Amino acid sequence: MPSEPNPASPNPETPFTLSIPQAALDALRQKLALTRFPDELDDAGWAYGAPLADVKRLAARWADGFDWRAAEAGINALPMYTRPIAVDGHGTLDVHYVHQRSTVAGAVPLLFVHGWPGHFLEVRKVLPLLMASPVDHSDGHVSFHVVALSLPGFGFSEAPKKPGFAGRQYAELFNKLMLSLGYEQYVYQGGDWGHVLGTHAVAHFGGKHIKAWLTNMPMFRPPSFLSNPLILFSSKLPYADSALRARAQDAMAQYRAKSFGYMAEQATQPQTIGYSLSDSPVGLLAWIYEKLVAWTDNYPWTDDEVLEWVSVYWFSRAGPTASARIYYEMTGGSGDLVSVLSTKRTSVPLGLSYFPREALQGPPSWASTTGRVVFTSTHTKGGHFAAHEQPEELVGDVRKMFGKGGPAYGVVPGKDGYDA
Amino acid sequence: MSEQPFTLAIPDADLEYLRKKLDVVRLPDELDGAGWQYGAPLAHIQRLLAHWKDGFDWRKAEAEINKLAMFTRDVDVEGFGTLNIHYLHQKSEVKNAIPLLFVHGWPGHFLEVRKLLPILTAKSPDHPSFHVVAVSLPGFAFSEGPKKPGFEGRQYAEVLNKVMLALGYNEYVYQGGDWGHLLGAHVAHQYGHKHVKAWHSNMPCYRAPKLLSNPFLTLEPYYSAAARQRISKSAKYRVTGSGYFLEQATKPQTIGYSLADSPVGLLAWIYEKLVAWTDEYPWTDDEVLEWISVYWFSRDGPAASVRIYHALTGGSTHDSFAGAARSTIPLGVSYFPKEIIQLPKSWTQLLGNVVFESEHDKGGHFAATEQPEALAGDLRKMYGKGGPAHGVVPGRNGYD
């Protein structure tokens, strides 16, 4: 659907059709045919990383069986566009996004922001649910106009060319994108970098433009200096059920102990790991697949699902290396996780969705160092990729927060999400 | 199988296969003005890649390597069956030369001993001579690696000691840096006095002291600028240069796919350290490519080499010294200014029984490659007549 024309914003929008050149597909196949696999220790399982049998099976299917053109056609069923967005000091970046307008004229504009190793397709399952019933609105749910962009350097968005593209720049880009689509005021949903960048977006444009936001990775700065935040984490997570709390604590402990290497490398030497990610299909596959499994809650990935996911990285406009740089830019090359969050506190309404296998989550009280918590929800299943694993649950939270009677109902004046 | 002479002969098919892979390399872009900030610079990698394809002569390098006295032999490791271990064994003409075991680390390999050989084995009334053994650690270069989990400090030490014993060196001395240093602590603990009589490290780091057991050492950084300065030199490595360690210690298989499959990925992964960890060492492209090729053509592949990080740290749950109590055998240390981890010198005594210390004004992590004369000079001083470890190996004091 075409976007609402906005005379204030002359930036041209171009419909986007994904069409990876055949040469690129052939090159991938050629590389896969030349793959050299490592060996593996006996009975390694997942103890040392992605298991060899899995990677071999996936690689074999990627070379022969996985139908990229079919996946591409499916992706092209989404309403996608690109448009150039100027970012102060970084010239103009061509930004790729999904833009699905609801038939409900007063739908709430919502910006959905992915993370790493995620991408714009994480919006796919929540998209129809966020539209609400298009014909007769009989389900009575609040409806949204949804914008899901590819972050610069991810998917089919251009990447920054210079160092220094960090919180402020992402915030500026998001806001300009939404303004260019005619959404002067909007709400925001994100996890992973989508969460982190959400703190920056709200710091810069909260109140005036971003009216409320919901995060599914509720990680925030502790209220005061603590030598071991993990202690406080564990005691105050909002799970009513101790078994759920234990699952969450385990996810956090696992992450910190065993799952942090990718972060340390990408935050300090993204170019170095980038050569591997750019050159080796199985290298990229293993790097991402390990997280797709580790960070989800027993999600039943199909091979084709994984391969489509990794292919988006492999065929990304800027190449997979660009996607690693966000870690460096946001941590100043140090890998310090806490430093990535904005320090500014605003009174913008904030909602927290807790999923038990999300590795990065803190108590709701810590969220109040960043925003005004108006909504908290805990779930009994789901992990890091909530929109993909638990779309109904996540949208359920969105509906409770923004729907009639909800704590953020009507935050966007004139766009309460329902027909008049 | 007892000792067999080893001739390196990478099959033509392997060379051809590498060539095919180099022909289809897909390089990333790079941020403007990136320099070394984000990792190995694109221009360097492009240049090295071009040379690897069309210029670097592996067969020539191989022929040179084959001039070294190399062997393999089967070594039994309790619980792990037999590993076929590759090593270099260069005897001195001095009959009573001191048997010295040289142990490399990561991303190093046995060839790091190369420049030391002529110096250490030289005969002279003015300095001691050594019989030099340089082992390829299991899973590195042309040594077989373990196939099961649980191959830890104890097992690496067992392999190293058994090689020396098999060569007739019931008593010997040890030299190492990087994993060579960390494993030295294990070898010293397990075989100190009985077999290994003294050891030397060019990367003398250890656990930090604990306030209750060593109050003065613990507090030293608070009142000593020199101590603080040494610690601050380690910060760069700790903060920006240790991502590889954490990945290799937690997910060696994951990174292993890239290292096994991508020549340019392997090149960048190692080259970044060859430059970052040395003191402006003037690497030639051929030098770098020979170095990387040893990894690329290694017997078990490059992925095997990173498992040591997981094995020795329990998957990053403890430090590499776990299980290795301080040995009282004499310890010599050499401090090089660009070493990646530097701690207050007073802390070295926690590592071992320091009898020799030497500080240099040039050189970094790969001391044997960068400063072979300085390193060999330290060993000569340590073990020579009048030196603090002279005569530690009975009947083999280094002089005829």
Tab-separated table of C-alpha atoms in Angstrom, chain B residues 17 35 40 69 99 106 149-150 164-165 183-184 202 216 267-268 278 302 358 372 385 387 394 396 398 400:
chain	number	residue	atom	x	y	z
B	17	TYR	CA	41.832	-26.579	-3.409
B	35	GLY	CA	42.938	1.916	10.126
B	40	ALA	CA	42.722	-6.168	10.302
B	69	ALA	CA	65.102	-31.913	11.809
B	99	PRO	CA	67.944	-30.559	26.711
B	106	TRP	CA	48.283	-19.646	19.770
B	149	PRO	CA	36.622	-33.751	25.515
B	150	GLY	CA	38.629	-33.531	28.712
B	164	MET	CA	61.212	-35.580	26.124
B	165	LEU	CA	61.486	-38.908	27.916
B	183	LEU	CA	51.312	-25.103	29.996
B	184	GLY	CA	54.741	-24.530	31.536
B	202	ASN	CA	58.653	-14.809	28.082
B	216	PHE	CA	51.874	-6.240	50.117
B	267	LEU	CA	44.304	-14.950	7.625
B	268	ALA	CA	42.588	-11.949	9.209
B	278	THR	CA	54.452	-7.504	18.133
B	302	PRO	CA	42.618	-24.720	12.147
B	358	SER	CA	65.564	-9.821	32.402
B	372	PRO	CA	65.698	-14.220	19.091
B	385	LYS	CA	78.465	-20.711	33.979
B	387	GLY	CA	74.144	-18.269	36.004
B	394	PRO	CA	72.876	-33.275	36.084
B	396	ARG	CA	74.299	-31.806	30.996
B	398	GLY	CA	75.715	-27.117	28.372
B	400	ASP	CA	81.821	-30.107	26.954
